[in-house]
Every structure is written in C-alpha cells, then in structure tokens.
Short mmCIF file of N, CA and C in Angstrom, two decimals:
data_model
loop_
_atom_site.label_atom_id
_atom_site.label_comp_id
_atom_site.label_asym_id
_atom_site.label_seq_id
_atom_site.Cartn_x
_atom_site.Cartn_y
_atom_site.Cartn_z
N UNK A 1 19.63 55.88 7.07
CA UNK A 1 19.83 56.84 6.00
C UNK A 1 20.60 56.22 4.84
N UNK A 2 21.76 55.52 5.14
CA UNK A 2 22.64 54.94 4.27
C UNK A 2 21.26 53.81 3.11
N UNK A 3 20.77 53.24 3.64
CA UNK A 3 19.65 52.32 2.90
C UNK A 3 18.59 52.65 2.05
N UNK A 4 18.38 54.18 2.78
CA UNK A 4 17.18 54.79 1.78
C UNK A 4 18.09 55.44 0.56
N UNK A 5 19.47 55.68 0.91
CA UNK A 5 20.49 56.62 -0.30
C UNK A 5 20.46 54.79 -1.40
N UNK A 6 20.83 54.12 -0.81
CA UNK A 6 21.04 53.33 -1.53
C UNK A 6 19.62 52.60 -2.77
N UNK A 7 18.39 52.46 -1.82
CA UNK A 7 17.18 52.31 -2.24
C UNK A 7 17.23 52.97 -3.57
N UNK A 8 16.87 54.10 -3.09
CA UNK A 8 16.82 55.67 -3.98
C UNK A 8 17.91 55.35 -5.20
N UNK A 9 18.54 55.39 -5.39
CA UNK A 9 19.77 55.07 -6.11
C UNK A 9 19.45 53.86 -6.89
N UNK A 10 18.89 52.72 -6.66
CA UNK A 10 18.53 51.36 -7.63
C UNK A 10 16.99 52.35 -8.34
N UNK A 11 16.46 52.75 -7.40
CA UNK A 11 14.84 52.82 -8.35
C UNK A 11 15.43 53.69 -9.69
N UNK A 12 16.22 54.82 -9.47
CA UNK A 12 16.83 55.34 -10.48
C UNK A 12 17.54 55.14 -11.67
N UNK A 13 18.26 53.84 -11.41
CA UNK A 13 18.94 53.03 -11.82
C UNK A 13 18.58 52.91 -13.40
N UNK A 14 18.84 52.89 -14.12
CA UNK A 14 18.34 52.14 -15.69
C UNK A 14 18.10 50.56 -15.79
N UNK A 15 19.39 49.87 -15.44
CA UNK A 15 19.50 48.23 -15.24
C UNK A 15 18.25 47.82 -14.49
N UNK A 16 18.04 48.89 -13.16
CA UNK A 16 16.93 48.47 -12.42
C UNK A 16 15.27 47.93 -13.28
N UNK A 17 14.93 49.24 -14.01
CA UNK A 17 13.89 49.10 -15.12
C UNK A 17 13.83 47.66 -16.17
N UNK A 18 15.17 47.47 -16.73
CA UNK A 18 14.93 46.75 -17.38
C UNK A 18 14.57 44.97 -16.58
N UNK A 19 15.34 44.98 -15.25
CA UNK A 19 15.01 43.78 -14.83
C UNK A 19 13.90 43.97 -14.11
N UNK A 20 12.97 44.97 -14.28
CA UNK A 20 11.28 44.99 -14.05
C UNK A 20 10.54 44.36 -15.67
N UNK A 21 11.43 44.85 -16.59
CA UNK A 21 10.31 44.55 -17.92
C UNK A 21 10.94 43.29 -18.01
N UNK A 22 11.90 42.45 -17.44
CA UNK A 22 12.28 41.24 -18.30
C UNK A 22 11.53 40.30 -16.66
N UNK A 23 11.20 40.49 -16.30
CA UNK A 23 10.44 40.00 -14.46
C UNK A 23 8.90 40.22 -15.03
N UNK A 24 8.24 40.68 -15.33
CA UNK A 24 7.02 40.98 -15.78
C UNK A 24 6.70 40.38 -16.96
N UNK A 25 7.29 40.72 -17.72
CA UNK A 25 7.26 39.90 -19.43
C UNK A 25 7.45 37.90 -18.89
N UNK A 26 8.14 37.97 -18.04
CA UNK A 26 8.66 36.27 -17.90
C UNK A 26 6.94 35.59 -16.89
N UNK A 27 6.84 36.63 -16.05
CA UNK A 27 5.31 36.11 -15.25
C UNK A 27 4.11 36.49 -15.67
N UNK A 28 4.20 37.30 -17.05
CA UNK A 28 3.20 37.43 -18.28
C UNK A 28 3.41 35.87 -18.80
N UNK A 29 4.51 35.51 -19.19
CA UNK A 29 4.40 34.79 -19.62
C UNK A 29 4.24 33.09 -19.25
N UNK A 30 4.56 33.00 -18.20
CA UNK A 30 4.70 31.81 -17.34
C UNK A 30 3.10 31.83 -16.78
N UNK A 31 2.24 32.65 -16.54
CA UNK A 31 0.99 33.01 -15.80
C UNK A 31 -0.08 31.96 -17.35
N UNK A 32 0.31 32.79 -18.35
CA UNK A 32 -0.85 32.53 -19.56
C UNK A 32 -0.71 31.37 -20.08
N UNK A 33 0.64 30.40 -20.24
CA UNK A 33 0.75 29.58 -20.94
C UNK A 33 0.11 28.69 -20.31
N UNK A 34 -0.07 27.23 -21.73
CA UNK A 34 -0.23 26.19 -21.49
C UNK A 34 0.27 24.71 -20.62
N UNK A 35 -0.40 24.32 -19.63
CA UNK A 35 0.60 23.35 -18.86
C UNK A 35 -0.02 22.07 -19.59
N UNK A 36 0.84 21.30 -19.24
CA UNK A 36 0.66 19.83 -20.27
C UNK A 36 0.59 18.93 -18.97
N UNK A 37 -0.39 18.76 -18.53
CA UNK A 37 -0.92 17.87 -17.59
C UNK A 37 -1.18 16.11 -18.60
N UNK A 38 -0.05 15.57 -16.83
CA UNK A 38 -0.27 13.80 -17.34
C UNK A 38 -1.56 13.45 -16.89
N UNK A 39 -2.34 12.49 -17.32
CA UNK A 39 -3.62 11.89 -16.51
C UNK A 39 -3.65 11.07 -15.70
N UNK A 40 -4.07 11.25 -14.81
CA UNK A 40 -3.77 9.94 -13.57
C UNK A 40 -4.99 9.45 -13.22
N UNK A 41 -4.72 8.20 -13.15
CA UNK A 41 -6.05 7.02 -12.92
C UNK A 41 -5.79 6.81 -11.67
N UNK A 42 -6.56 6.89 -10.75
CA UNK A 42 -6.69 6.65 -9.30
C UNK A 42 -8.24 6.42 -8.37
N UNK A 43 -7.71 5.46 -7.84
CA UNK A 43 -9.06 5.13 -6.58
C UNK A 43 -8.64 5.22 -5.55
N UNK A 44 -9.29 6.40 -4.57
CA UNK A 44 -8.95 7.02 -3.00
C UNK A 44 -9.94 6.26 -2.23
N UNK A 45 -9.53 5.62 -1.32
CA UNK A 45 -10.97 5.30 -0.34
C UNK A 45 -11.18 6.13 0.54
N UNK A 46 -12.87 5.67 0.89
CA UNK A 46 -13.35 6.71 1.98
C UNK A 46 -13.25 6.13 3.28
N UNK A 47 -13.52 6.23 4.23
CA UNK A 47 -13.57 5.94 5.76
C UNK A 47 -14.46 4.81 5.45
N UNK A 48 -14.41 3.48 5.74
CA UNK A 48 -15.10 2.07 6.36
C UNK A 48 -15.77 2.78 7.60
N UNK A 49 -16.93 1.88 6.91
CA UNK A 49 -18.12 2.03 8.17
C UNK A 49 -18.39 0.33 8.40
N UNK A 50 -18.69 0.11 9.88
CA UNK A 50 -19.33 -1.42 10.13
C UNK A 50 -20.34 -0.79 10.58
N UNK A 51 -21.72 -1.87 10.59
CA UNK A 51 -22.97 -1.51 10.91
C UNK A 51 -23.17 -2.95 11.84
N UNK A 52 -23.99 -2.86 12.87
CA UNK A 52 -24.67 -4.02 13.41
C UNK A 52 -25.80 -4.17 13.27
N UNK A 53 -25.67 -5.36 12.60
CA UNK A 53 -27.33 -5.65 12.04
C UNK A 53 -28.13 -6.55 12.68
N UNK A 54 -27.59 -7.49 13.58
CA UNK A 54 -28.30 -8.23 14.44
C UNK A 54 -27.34 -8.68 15.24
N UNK A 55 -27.86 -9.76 16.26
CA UNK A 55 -27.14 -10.30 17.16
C UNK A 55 -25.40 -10.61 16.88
N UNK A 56 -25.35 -11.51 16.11
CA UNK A 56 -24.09 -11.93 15.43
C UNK A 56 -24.11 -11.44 14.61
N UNK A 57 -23.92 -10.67 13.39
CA UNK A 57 -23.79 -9.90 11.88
C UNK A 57 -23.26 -8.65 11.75
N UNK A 58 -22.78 -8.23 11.62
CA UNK A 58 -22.43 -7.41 11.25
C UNK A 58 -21.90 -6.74 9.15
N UNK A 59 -22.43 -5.86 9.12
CA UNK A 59 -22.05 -5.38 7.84
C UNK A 59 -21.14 -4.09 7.46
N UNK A 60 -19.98 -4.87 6.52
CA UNK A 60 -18.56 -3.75 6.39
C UNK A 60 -19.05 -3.18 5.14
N UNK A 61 -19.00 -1.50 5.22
CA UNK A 61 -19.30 -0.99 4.17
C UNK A 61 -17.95 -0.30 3.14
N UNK A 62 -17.12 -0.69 2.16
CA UNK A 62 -16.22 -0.20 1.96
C UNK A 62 -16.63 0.38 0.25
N UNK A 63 -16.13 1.61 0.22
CA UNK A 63 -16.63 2.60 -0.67
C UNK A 63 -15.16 2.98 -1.18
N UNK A 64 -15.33 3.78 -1.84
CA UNK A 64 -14.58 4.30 -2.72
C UNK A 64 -14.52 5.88 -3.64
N UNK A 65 -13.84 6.41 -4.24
CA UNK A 65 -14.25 7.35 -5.41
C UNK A 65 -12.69 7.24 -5.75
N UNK A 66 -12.87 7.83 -7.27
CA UNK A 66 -11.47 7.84 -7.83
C UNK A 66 -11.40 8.66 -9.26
N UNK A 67 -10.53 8.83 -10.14
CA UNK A 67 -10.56 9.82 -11.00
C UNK A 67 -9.90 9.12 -12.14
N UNK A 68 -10.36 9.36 -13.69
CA UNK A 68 -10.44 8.82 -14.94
C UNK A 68 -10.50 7.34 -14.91
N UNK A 69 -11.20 6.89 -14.33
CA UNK A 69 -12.15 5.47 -14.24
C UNK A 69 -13.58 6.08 -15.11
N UNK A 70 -13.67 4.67 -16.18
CA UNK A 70 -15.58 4.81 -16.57
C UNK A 70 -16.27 3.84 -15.48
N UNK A 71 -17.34 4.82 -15.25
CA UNK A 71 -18.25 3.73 -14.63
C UNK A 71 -18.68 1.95 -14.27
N UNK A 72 -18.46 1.59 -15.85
CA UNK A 72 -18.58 0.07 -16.05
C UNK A 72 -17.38 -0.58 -15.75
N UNK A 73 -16.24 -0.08 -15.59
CA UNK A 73 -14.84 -0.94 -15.64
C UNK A 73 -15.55 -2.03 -14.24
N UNK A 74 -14.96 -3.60 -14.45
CA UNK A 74 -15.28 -4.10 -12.71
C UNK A 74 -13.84 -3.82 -11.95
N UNK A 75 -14.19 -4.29 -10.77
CA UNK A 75 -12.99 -3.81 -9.82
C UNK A 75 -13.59 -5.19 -9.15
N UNK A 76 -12.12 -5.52 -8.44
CA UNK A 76 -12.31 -6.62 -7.01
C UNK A 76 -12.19 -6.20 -6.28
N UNK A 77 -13.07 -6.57 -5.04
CA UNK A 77 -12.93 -6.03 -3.51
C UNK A 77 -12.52 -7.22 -2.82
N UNK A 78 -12.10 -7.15 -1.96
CA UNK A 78 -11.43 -7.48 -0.71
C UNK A 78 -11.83 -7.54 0.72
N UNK A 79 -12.19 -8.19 1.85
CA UNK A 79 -12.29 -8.09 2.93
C UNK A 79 -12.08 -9.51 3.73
N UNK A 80 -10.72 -9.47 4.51
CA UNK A 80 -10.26 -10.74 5.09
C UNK A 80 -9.92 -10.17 6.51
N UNK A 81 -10.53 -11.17 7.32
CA UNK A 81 -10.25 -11.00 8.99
C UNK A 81 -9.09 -12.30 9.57
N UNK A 82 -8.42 -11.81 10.01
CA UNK A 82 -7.17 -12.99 10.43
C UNK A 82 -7.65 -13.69 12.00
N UNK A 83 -8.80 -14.08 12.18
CA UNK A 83 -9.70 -14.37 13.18
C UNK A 83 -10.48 -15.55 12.99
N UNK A 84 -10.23 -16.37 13.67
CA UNK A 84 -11.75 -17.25 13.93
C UNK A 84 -12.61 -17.26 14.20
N UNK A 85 -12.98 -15.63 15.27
CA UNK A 85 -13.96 -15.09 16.00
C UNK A 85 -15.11 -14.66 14.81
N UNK A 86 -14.39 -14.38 13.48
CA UNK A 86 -15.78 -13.90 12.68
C UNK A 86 -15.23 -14.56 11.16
N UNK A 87 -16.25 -14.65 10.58
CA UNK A 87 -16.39 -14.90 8.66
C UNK A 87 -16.91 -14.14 8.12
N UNK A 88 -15.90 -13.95 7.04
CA UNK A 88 -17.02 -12.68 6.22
C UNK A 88 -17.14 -13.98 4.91
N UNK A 89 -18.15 -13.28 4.75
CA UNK A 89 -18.16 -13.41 3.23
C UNK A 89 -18.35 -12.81 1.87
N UNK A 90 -17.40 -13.10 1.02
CA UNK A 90 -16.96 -12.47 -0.33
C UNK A 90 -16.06 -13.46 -1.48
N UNK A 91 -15.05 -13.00 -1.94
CA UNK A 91 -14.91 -11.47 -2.47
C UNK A 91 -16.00 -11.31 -3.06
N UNK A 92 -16.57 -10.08 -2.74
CA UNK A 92 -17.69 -9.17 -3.75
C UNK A 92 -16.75 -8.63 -5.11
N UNK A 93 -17.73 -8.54 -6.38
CA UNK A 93 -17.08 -8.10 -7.61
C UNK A 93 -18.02 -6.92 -7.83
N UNK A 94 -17.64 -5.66 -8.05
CA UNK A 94 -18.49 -4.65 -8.43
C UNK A 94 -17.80 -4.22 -9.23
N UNK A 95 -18.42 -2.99 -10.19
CA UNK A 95 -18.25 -1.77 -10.85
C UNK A 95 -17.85 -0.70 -10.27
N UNK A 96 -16.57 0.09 -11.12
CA UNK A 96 -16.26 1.60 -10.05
C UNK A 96 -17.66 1.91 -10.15
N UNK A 97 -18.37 2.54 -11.12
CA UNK A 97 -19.67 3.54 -10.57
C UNK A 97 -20.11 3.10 -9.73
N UNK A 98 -20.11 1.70 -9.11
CA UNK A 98 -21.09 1.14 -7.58
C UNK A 98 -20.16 2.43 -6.71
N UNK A 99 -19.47 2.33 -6.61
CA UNK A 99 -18.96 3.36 -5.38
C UNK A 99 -18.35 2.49 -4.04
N UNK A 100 -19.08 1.55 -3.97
CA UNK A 100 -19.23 0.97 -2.64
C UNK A 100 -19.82 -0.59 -2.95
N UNK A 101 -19.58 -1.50 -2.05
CA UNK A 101 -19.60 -2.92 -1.84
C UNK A 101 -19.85 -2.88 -0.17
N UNK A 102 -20.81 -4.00 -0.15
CA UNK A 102 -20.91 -4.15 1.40
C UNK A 102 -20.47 -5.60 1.35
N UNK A 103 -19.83 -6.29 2.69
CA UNK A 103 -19.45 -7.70 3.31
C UNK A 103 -20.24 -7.61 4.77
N UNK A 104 -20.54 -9.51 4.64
CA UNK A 104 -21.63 -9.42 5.57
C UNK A 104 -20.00 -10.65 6.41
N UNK A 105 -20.20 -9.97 7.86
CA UNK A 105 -19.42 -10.75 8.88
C UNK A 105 -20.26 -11.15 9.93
N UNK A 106 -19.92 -12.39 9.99
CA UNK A 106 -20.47 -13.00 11.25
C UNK A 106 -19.82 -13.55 12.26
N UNK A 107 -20.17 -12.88 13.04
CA UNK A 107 -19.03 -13.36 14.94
C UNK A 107 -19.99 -14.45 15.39
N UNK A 108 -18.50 -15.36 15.48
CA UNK A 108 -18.75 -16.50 16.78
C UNK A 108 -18.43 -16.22 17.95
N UNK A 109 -17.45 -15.58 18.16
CA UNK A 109 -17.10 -15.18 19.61
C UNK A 109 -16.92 -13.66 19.61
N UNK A 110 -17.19 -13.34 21.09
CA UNK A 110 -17.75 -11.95 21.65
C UNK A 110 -16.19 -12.22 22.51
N UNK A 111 -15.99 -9.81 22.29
CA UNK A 111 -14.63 -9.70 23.24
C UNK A 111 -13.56 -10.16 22.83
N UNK A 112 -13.49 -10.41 21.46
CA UNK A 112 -12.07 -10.66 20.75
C UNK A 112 -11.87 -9.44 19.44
N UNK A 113 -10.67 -8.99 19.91
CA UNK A 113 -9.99 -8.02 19.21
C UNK A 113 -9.40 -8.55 17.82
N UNK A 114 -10.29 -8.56 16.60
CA UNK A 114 -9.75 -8.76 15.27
C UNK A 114 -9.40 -8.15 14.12
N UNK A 115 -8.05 -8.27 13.66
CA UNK A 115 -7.70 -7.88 12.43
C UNK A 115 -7.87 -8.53 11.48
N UNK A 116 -8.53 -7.14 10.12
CA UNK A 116 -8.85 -6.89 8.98
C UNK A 116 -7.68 -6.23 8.09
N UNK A 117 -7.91 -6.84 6.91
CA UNK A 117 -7.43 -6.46 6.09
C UNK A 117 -8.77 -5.97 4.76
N UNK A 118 -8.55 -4.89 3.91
CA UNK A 118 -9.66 -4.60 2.88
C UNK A 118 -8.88 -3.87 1.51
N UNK A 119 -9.51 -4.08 0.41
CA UNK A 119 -9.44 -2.83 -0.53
C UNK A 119 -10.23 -3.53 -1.85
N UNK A 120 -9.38 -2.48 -2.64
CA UNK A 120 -10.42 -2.38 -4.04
C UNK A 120 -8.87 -2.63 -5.04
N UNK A 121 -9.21 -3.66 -6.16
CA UNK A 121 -8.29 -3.87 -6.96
C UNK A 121 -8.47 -3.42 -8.64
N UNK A 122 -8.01 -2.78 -9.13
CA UNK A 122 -8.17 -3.10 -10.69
C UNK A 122 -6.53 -2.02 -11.30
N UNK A 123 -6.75 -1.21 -12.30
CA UNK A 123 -5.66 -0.63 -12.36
C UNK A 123 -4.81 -0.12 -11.22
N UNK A 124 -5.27 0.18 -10.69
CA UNK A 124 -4.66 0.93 -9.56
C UNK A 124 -5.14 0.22 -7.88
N UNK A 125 -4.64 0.52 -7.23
CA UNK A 125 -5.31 -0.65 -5.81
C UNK A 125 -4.88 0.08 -4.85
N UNK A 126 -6.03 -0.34 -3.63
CA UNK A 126 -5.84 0.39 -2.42
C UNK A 126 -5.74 -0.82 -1.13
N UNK A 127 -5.15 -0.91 -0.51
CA UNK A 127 -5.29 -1.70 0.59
C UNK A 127 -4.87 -0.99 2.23
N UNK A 128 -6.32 -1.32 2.79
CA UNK A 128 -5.99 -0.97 4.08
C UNK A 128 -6.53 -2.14 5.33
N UNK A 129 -5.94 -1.55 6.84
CA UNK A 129 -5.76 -2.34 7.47
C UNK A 129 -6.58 -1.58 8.68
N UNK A 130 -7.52 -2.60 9.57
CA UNK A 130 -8.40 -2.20 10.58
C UNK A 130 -8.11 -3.33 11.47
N UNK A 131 -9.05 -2.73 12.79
CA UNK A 131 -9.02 -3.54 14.02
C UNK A 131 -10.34 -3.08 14.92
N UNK A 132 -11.01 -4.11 14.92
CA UNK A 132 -12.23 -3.85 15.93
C UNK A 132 -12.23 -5.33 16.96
N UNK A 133 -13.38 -4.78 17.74
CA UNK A 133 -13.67 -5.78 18.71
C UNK A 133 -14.63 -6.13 18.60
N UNK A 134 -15.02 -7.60 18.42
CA UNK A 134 -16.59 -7.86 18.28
C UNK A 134 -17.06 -8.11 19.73
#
C-alpha cells in the first residue's frame, strides 16, 4: 500500500511531467539525428577449404570478402607450410574482386601432421594459422 501511495503521488507530481517532456524531447532527438560514421577498410576471411586433386596434390582455396576496397586494388596472398612433407607453390598475386586465390601443394610424405601459415596482404591484412595431415 505504502508504494502504490507513493507511485500515485509522483504520477501527480508536476516535476514528474516535466522530466517526461525533457526524456522524450532528448530520444526525439537522439533517435532522428545524424551519426557521423568513420569508414573502415577491411578484409574478413572466409573458412579455407583444401581439395584433393590427385594422388599427391592437393589444392588450398583461400578466399576472402571485405568492405570499401575497389575491385582492381591487387592484394598479396600468402601460403607457407613449415614442413618438408609438402610444397606449395606461390605467392599468388590477385585482385580483391578475385575473392579468392587457390595454391597448389604437393606431399612427399604421407601421415605427417603439418603446419600452415596463410593470408591476404594490402591495406589491411589477415593472417591465419592451420594444421592438417597429409
């Protein structure tokens, strides 16, 4: 009872009203205005795919997308295995609009667990780190 006397008592209030019109007027106003957004240049990668293409070969597919890049800018890619068991070969040089670059790896030895390193370089850069078994 004491809470609803008290309730009752603010809605009545005068002060109460006005800090409804100055609460409303402020999220009128904060809602409509203009925000001044910075632009950010960025390349996100997508999930690496390897494909087996024959006996020994294998092909790393590393892709990309990213935001206020033009199409034509080039970018460097990347793909190094800290292994003797396989060679890739590269660096591949593409264009952001390619999206994607493939590296062709070839295993000498079977049943060895090797680390990769990969990414995409130009303004902005991504580097990541894998582990498979050929």
């Amino acid at each position: 009872m004491f809470f609803y006397k008290i309730h009752k008592n603010l809605i009545h209030n005068e002060s109460f009203t006005y800090l409804d019109f100055y609460s409303f007027t402020f999220l009128f106003a904060t809602a409509f205005s203009k925000e001044d957004l910075v632009p950010v240049q960025e390349i996100n990668p997508k999930p690496l795919i390897i494909k087996k293409v024959g006996h020994n070969k294998l092909i790393a597919e590393v892709t990309w997308d990213g935001t206020l890049e033009n199409d034509n800018v080039p970018v460097r890619t990347k793909f190094r295995c800290f292994s003797d068991a396989v060679t890739v070969k590269g660096p591949k040089h593409a264009l952001f609009g390619d999206r994607k670059v493939n590296f062709e790896i070839k295993v000498h030895k079977k049943n060895v667990n090797v680390k990769c390193r990969y990414g995409v370089q130009d303004g902005s850069t991504f580097i990541k780190r894998i582990r498979f078994q050929t």
